mmCIF file of C-alpha atoms in Angstrom:
data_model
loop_
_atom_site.group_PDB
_atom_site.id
_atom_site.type_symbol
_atom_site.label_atom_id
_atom_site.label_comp_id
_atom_site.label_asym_id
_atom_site.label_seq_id
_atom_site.Cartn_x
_atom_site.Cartn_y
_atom_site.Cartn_z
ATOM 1 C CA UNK A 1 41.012 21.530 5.277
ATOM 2 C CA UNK A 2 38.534 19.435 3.359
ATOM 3 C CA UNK A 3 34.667 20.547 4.154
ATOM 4 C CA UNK A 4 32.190 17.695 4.770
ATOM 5 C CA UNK A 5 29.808 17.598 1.370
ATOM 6 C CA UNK A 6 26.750 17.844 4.008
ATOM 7 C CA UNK A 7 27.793 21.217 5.889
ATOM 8 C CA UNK A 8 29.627 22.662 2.618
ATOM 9 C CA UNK A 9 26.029 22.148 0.890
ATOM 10 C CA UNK A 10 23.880 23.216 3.768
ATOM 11 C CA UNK A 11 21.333 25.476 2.822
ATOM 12 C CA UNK A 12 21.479 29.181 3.437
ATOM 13 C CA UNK A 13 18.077 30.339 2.308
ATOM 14 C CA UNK A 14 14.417 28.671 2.736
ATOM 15 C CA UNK A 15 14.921 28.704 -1.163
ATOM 16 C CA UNK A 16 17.835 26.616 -1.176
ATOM 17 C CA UNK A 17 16.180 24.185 1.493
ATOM 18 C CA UNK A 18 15.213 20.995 -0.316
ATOM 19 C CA UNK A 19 12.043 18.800 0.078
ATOM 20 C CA UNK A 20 10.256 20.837 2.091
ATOM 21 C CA UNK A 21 7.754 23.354 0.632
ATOM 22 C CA UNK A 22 5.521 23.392 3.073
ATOM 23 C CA UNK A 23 7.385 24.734 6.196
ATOM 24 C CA UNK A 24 9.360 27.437 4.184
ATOM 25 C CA UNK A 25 7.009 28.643 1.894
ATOM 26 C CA UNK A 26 5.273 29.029 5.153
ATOM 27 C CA UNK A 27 7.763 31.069 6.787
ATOM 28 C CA UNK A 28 8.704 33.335 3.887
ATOM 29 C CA UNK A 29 5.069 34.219 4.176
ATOM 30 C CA UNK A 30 4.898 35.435 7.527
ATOM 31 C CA UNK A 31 7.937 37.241 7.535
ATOM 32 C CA UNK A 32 6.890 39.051 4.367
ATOM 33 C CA UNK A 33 3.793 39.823 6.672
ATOM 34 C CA UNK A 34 5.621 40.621 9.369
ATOM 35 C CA UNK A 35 3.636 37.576 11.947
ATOM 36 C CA UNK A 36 6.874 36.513 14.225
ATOM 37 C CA UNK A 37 5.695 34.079 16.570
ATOM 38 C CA UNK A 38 7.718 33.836 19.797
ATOM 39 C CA UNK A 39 8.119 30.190 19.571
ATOM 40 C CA UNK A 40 8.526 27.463 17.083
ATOM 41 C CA UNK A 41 8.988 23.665 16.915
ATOM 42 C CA UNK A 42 10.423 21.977 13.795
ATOM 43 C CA UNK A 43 9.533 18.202 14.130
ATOM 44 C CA UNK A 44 10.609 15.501 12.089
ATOM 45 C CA UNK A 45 13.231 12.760 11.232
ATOM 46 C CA UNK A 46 17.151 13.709 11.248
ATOM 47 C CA UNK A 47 18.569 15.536 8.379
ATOM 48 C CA UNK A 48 15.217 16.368 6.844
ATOM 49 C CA UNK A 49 16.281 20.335 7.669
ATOM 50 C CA UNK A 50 15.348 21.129 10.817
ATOM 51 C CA UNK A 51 18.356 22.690 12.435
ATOM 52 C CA UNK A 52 19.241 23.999 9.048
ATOM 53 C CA UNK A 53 15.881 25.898 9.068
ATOM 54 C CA UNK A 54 16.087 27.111 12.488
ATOM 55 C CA UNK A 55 19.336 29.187 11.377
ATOM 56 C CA UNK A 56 17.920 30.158 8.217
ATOM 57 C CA UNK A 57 14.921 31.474 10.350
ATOM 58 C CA UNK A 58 17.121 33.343 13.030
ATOM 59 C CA UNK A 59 19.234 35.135 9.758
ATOM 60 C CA UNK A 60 15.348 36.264 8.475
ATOM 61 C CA UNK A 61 14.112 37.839 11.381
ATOM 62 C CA UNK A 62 17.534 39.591 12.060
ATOM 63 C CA UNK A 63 18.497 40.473 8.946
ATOM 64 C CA UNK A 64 19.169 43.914 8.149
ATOM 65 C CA UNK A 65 18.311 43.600 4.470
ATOM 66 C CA UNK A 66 15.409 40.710 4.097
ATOM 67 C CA UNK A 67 14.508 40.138 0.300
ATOM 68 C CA UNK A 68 10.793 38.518 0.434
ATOM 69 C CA UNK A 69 11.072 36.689 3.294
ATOM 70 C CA UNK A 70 14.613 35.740 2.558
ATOM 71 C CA UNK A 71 17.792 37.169 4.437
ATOM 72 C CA UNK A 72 20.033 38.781 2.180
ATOM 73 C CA UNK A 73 23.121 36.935 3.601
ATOM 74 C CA UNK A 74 25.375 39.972 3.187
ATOM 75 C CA UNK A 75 24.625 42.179 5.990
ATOM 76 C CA UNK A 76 26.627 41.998 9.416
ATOM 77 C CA UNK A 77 24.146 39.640 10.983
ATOM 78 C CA UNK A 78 23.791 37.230 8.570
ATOM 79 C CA UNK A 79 27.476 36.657 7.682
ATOM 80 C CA UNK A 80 27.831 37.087 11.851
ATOM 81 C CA UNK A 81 25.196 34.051 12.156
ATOM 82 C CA UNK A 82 26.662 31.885 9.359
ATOM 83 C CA UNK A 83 30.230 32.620 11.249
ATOM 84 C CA UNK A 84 28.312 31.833 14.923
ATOM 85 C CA UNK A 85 30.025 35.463 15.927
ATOM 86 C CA UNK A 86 26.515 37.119 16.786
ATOM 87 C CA UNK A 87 25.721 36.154 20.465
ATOM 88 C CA UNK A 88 22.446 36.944 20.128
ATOM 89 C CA UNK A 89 22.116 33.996 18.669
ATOM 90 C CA UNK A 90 21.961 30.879 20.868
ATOM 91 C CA UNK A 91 22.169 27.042 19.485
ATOM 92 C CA UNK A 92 21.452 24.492 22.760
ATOM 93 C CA UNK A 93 22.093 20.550 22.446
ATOM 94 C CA UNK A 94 18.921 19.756 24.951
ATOM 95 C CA UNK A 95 20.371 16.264 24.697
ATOM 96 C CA UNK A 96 23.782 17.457 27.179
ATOM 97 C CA UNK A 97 21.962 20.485 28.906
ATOM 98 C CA UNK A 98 18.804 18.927 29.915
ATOM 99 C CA UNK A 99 18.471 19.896 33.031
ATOM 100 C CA UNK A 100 16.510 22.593 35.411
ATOM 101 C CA UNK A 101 19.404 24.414 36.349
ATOM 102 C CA UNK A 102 20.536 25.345 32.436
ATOM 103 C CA UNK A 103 16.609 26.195 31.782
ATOM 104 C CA UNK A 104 17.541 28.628 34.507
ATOM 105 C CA UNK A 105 20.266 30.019 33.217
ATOM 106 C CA UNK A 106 18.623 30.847 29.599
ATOM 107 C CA UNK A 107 15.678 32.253 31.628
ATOM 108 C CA UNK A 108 18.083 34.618 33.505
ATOM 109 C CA UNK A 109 20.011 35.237 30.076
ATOM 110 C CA UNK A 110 16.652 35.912 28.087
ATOM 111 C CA UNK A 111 16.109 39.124 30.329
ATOM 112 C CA UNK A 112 19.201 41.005 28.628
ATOM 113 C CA UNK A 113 17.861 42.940 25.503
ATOM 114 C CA UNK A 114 19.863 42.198 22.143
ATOM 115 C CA UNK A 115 23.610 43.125 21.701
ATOM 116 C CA UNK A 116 23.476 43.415 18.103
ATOM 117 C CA UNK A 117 20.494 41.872 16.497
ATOM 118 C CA UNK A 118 16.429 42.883 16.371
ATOM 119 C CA UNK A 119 15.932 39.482 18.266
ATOM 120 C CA UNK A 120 17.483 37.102 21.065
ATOM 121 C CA UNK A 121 17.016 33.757 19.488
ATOM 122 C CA UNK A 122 17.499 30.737 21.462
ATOM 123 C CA UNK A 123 17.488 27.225 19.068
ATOM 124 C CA UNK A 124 16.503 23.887 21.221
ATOM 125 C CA UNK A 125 17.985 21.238 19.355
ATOM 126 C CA UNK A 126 16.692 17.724 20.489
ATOM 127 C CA UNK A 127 14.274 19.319 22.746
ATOM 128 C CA UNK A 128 12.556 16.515 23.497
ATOM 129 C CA UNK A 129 15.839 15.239 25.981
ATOM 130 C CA UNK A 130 14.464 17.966 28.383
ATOM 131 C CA UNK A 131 13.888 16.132 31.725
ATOM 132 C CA UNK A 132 10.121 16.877 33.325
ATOM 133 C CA UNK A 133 11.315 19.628 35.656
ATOM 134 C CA UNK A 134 13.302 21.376 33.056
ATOM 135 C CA UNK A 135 10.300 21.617 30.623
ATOM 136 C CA UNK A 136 8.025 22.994 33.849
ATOM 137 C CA UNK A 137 10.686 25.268 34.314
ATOM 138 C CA UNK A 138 10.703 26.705 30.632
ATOM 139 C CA UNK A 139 7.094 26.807 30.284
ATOM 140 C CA UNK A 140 7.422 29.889 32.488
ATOM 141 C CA UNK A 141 9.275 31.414 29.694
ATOM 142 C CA UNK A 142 6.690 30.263 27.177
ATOM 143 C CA UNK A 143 4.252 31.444 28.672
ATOM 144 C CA UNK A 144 5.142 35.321 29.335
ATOM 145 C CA UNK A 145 8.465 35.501 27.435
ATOM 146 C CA UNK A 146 10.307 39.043 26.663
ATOM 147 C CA UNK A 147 9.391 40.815 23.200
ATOM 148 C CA UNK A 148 12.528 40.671 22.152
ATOM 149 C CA UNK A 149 13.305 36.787 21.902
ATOM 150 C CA UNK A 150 12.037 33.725 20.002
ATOM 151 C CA UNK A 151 12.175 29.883 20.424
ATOM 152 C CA UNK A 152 12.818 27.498 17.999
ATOM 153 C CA UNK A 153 13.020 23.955 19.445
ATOM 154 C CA UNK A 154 13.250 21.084 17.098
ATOM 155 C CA UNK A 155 13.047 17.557 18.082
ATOM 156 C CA UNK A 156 12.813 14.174 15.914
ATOM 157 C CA UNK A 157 10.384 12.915 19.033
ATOM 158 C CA UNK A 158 7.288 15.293 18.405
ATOM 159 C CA UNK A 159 5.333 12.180 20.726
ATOM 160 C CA UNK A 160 7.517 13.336 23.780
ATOM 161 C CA UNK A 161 6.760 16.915 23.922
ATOM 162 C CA UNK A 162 3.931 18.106 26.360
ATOM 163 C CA UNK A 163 1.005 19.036 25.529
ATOM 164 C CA UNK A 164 0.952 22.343 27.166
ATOM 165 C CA UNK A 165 4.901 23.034 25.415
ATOM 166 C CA UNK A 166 3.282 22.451 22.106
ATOM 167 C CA UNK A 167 0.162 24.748 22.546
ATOM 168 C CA UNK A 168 2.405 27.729 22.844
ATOM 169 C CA UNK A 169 4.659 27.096 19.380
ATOM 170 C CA UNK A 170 3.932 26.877 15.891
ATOM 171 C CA UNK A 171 4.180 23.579 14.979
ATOM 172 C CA UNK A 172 5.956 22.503 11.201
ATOM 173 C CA UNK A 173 6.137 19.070 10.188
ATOM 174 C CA UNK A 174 9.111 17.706 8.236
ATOM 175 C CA UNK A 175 8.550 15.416 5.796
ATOM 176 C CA UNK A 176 10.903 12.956 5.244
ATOM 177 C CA UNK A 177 12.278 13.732 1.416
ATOM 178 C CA UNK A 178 11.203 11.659 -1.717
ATOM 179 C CA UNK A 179 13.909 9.567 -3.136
ATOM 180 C CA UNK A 180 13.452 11.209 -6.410
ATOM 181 C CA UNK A 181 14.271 14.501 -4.915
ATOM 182 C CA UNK A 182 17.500 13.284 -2.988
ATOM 183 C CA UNK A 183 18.443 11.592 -6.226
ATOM 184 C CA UNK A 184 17.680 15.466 -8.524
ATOM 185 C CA UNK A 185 19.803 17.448 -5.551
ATOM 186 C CA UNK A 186 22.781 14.250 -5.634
ATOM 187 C CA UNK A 187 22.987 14.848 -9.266
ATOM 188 C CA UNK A 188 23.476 18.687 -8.833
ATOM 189 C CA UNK A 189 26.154 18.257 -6.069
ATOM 190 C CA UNK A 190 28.140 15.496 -8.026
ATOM 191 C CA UNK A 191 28.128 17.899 -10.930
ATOM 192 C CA UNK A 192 29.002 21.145 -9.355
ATOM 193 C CA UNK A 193 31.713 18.712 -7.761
ATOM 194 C CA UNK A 194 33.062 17.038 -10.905
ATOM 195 C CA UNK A 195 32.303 13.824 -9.398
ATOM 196 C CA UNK A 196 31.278 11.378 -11.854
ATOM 197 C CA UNK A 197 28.081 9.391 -10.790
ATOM 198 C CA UNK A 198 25.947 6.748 -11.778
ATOM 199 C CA UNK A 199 22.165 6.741 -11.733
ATOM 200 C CA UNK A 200 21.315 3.520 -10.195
ATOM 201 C CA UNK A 201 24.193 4.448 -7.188
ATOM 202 C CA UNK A 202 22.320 7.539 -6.564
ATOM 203 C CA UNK A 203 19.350 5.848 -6.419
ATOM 204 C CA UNK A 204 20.404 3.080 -3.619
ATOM 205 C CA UNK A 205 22.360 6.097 -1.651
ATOM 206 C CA UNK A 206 18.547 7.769 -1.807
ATOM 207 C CA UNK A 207 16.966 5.283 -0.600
ATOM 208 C CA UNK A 208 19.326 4.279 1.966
ATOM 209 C CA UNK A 209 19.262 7.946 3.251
ATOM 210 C CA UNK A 210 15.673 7.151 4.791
ATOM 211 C CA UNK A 211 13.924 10.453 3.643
ATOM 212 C CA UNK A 212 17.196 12.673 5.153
ATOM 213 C CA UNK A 213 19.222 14.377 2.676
ATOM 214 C CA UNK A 214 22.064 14.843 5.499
ATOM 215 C CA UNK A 215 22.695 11.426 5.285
ATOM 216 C CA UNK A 216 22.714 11.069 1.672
ATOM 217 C CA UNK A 217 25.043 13.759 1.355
ATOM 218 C CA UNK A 218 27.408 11.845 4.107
ATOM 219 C CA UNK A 219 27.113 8.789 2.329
ATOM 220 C CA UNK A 220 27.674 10.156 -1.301
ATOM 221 C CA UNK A 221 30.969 11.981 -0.150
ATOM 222 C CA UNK A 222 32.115 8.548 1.666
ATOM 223 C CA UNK A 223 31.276 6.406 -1.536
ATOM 224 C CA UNK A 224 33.422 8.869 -3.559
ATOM 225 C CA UNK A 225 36.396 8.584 -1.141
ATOM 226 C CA UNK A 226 35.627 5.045 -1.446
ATOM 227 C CA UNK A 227 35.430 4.682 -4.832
ATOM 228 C CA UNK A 228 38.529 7.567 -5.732
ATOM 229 C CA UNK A 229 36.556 10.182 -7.070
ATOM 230 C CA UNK A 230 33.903 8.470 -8.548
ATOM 231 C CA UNK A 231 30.158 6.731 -7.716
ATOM 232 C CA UNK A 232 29.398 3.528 -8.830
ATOM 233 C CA UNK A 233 26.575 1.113 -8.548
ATOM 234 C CA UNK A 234 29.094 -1.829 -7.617
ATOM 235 C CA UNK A 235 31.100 0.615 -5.298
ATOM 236 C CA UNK A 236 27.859 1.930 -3.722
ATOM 237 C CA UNK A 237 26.170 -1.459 -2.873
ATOM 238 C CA UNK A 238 30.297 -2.784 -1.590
ATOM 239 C CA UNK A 239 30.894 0.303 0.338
ATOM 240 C CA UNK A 240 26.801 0.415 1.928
ATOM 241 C CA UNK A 241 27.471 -3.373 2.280
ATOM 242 C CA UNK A 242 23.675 -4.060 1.124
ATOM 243 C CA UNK A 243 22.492 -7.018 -1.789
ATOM 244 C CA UNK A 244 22.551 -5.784 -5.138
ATOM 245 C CA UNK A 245 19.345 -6.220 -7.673
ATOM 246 C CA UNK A 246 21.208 -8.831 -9.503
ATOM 247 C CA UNK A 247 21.161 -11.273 -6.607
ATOM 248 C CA UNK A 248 17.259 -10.938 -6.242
ATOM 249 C CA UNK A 249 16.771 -11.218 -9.917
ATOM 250 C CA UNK A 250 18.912 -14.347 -9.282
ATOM 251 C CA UNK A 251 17.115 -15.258 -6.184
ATOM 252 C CA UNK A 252 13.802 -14.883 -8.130
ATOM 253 C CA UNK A 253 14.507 -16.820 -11.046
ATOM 254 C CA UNK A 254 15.192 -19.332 -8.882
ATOM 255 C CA UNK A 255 12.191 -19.180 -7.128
ATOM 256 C CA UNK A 256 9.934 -19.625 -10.279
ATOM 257 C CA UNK A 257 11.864 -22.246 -11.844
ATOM 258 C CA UNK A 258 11.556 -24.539 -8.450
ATOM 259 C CA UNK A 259 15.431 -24.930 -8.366
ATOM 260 C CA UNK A 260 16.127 -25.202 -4.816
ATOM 261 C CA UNK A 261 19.777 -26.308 -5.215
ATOM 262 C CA UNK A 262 20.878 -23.290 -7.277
ATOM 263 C CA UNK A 263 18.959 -21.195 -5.037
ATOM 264 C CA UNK A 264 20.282 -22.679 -1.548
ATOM 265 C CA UNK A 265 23.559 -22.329 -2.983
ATOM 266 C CA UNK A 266 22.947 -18.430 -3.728
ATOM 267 C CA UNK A 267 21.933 -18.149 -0.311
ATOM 268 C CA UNK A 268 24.611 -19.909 1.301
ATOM 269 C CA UNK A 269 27.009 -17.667 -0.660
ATOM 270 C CA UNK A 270 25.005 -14.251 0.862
ATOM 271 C CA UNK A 271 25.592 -15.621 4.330
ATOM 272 C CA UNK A 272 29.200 -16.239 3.401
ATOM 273 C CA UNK A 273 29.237 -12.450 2.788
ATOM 274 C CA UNK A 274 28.533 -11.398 6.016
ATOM 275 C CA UNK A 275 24.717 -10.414 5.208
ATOM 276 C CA UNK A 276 22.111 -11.624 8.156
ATOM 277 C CA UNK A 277 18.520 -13.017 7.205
ATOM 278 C CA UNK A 278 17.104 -9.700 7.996
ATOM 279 C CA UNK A 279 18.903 -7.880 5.109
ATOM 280 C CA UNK A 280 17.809 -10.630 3.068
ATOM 281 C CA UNK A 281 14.212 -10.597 3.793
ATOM 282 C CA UNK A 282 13.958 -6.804 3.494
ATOM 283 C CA UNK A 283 15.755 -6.671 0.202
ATOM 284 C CA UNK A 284 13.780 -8.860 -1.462
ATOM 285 C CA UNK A 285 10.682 -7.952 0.081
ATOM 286 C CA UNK A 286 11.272 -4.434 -1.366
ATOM 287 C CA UNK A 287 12.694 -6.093 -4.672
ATOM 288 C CA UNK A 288 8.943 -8.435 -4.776
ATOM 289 C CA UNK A 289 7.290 -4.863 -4.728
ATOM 290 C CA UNK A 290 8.875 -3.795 -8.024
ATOM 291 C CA UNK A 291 7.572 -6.775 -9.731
ATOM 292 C CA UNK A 292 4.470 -6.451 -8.774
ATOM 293 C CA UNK A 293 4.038 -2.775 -10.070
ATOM 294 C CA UNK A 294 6.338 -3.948 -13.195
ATOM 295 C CA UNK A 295 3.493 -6.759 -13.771
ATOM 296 C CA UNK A 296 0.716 -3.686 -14.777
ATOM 297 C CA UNK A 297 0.867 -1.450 -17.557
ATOM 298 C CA UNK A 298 -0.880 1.010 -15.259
ATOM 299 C CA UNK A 299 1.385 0.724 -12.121
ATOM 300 C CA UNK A 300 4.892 0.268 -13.906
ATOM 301 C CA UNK A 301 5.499 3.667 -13.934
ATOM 302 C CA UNK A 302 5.119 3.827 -10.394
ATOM 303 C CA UNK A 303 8.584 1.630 -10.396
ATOM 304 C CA UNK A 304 10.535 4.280 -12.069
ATOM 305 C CA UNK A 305 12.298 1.623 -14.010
ATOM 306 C CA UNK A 306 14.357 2.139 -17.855
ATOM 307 C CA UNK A 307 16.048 0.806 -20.416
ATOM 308 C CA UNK A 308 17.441 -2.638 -20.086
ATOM 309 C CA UNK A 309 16.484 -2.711 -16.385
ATOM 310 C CA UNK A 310 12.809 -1.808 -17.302
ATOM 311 C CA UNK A 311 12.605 -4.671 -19.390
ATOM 312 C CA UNK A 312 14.047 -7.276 -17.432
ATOM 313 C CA UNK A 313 11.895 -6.357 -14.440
ATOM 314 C CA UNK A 314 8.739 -6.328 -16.425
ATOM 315 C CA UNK A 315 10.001 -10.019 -18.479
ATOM 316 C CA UNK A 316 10.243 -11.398 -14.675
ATOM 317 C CA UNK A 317 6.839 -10.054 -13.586
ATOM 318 C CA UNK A 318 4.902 -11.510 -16.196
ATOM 319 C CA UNK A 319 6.831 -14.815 -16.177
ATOM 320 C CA UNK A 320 5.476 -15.090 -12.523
ATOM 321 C CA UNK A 321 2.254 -13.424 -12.780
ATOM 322 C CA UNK A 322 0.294 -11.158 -10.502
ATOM 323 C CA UNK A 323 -1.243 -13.076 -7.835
ATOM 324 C CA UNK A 324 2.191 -15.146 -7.225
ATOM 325 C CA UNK A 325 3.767 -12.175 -6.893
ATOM 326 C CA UNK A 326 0.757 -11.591 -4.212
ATOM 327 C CA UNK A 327 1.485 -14.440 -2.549
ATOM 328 C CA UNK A 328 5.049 -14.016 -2.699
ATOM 329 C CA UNK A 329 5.143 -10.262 -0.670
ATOM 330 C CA UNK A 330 2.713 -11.570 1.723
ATOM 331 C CA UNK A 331 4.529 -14.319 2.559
ATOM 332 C CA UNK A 332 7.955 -12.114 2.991
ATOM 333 C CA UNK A 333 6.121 -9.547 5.089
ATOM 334 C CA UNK A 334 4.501 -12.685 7.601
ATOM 335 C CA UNK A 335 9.063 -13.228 7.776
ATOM 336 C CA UNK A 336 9.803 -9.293 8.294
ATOM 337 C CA UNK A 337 6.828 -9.218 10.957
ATOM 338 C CA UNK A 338 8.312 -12.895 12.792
#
């Protein structure tokens, strides 16, 4: 049976975790050090790593033969955890067992000592769907829990959690992930795939991924299904159903020549697609951004532009100039904000 790119690729080692030095260079510290909190909470937006953390985290503190921090991923337990076979081992969905009575329950089942593992650990995904009485209920546990066991609740609602839940955890932020970095670990997947992929595609599947490399895997392997085996920029921006750069560069041209006909007709032709205002706005918002930084020797490399593209973004920006460009973004931020 064909394996998902996103759980084929999921990470199986803080090392292999992408975009987010700061929580596991953290971890493989204190683990070398031998500083195992009792509870944890992994905040952040979806598919940044959370979850995938959380299990890497459970395999390190159970492993039988850690390497720096890292579990080996050989031993019993960690090819028991990667299988879900060890029962010490608990993942929760807080979002469908949010209740007191089920806070109960893992209270009663925290008591029994460890079957097969060091530690008994217990992974709250979505933690924040805990009703009021159910977090009362497991700050009990927080508070005085058994030796033996360890929390790791991650949530993508950090705002919702009380006060008195988040005193008692260590608290890691993830980040959402740079583009450029989703783009690097794309490139490595498509090759160790044999998938053949364009540049620019990656880049629009990066940025439509919104900082979560789960959902840039997910929409890399549908594009190649889409496509037959292969990632295009004209597949990518058909199959994600979003306006491709050469409509703005059309759209702008327009715009500084003062040929409203051409450009009503563009427009009228986008709407034929299927594409709302909003899409429209945003695009070109974000596409009025790039010109501005391509206007400036000194900010064009912050636009991560080349070759042909490079140049035709830079002709455009200096053909409008700087503070028309100005005017231009504020005016298409006043029609995102309205």
């Amino acid at each position: 049976m064909y394996r998902v790119l996103y759980r084929k690729w999921r990470p199986k080692t803080f090392e292999d975790v992408t975009g987010q030095p700061q929580v596991t260079k953290t971890l493989k510290q204190e683990l070398v050090s031998g500083r195992i909190a009792h509870a944890y909470l992994f905040t952040g937006s979806r598919g940044t790593g959370k979850t995938t953390c959380a299990k890497i985290l459970a395999k390190a503190i159970n492993c039988l033969n850690p390497i720096d921090g890292e579990p080996c991923g050989t031993c019993e337990i960690c090819r028991g955890i990667d299988e879900g076979s060890v029962t010490d081992v608990v993942e929760i969905d807080a979002a469908s067992n949010n209740g007191v009575d089920n806070i109960r329950m893992l209270r009663e089942e925290a008591g029994f000592t460890p079957a097969m593992a060091k530690y008994r650990v217990y992974i709250i995904d979505e933690v924040h769907m805990l009703s009021k009485q159910a977090f009362n209920a497991f700050l009990k546990t927080l508070e005085e829990p058994p030796s033996y066991v360890v929390f790791i609740l991650a949530t993508t609602e950090k705002q919702m959690i009380l006060p008195t839940i988040l005193s008692r955890c260590q608290v890691y932020d993830f980040r959402p992930i740079p583009e450029e970095t989703i783009v690097k670990q794309l490139q490595y997947v498509a090759f160790s795939e044999h998938i053949p992929a364009e540049e620019d595609a990656l880049a629009v599947i990066a940025r439509s991924a919104d900082g979560g490399m789960r959902d840039a895997l997910s929409l890399f392997d549908r594009i190649a299904g889409f496509g037959g085996g292969s990632v295009t920029y004209k597949q990518t921006v058909e199959s994600l159903h979003i306006l491709d750069k050469e409509t703005f560069f059309r759209i702008a041209s327009c715009m500084h020549q003062g040929d409203s006909a051409q450009l009503l007709q563009i427009l009228d032709g986008i709407y034929a697609e299927g594409f709302d205002g909003k899409a429209i706005i945003s695009g070109l918002s974000a596409f009025f951004r790039t010109l501005y930084l391509a206007a400036d020797e000194e900010t064009l490399p912050l636009a991560k532009l080349d070759g042909a593209e490079k140049t035709n973004y830079v002709t455009l920006a200096r053909a409008f100039g700087k503070f028309a460009l100005y005017a231009c973004i504020m005016k298409l931020m006043d029609c995102e904000r309205q």
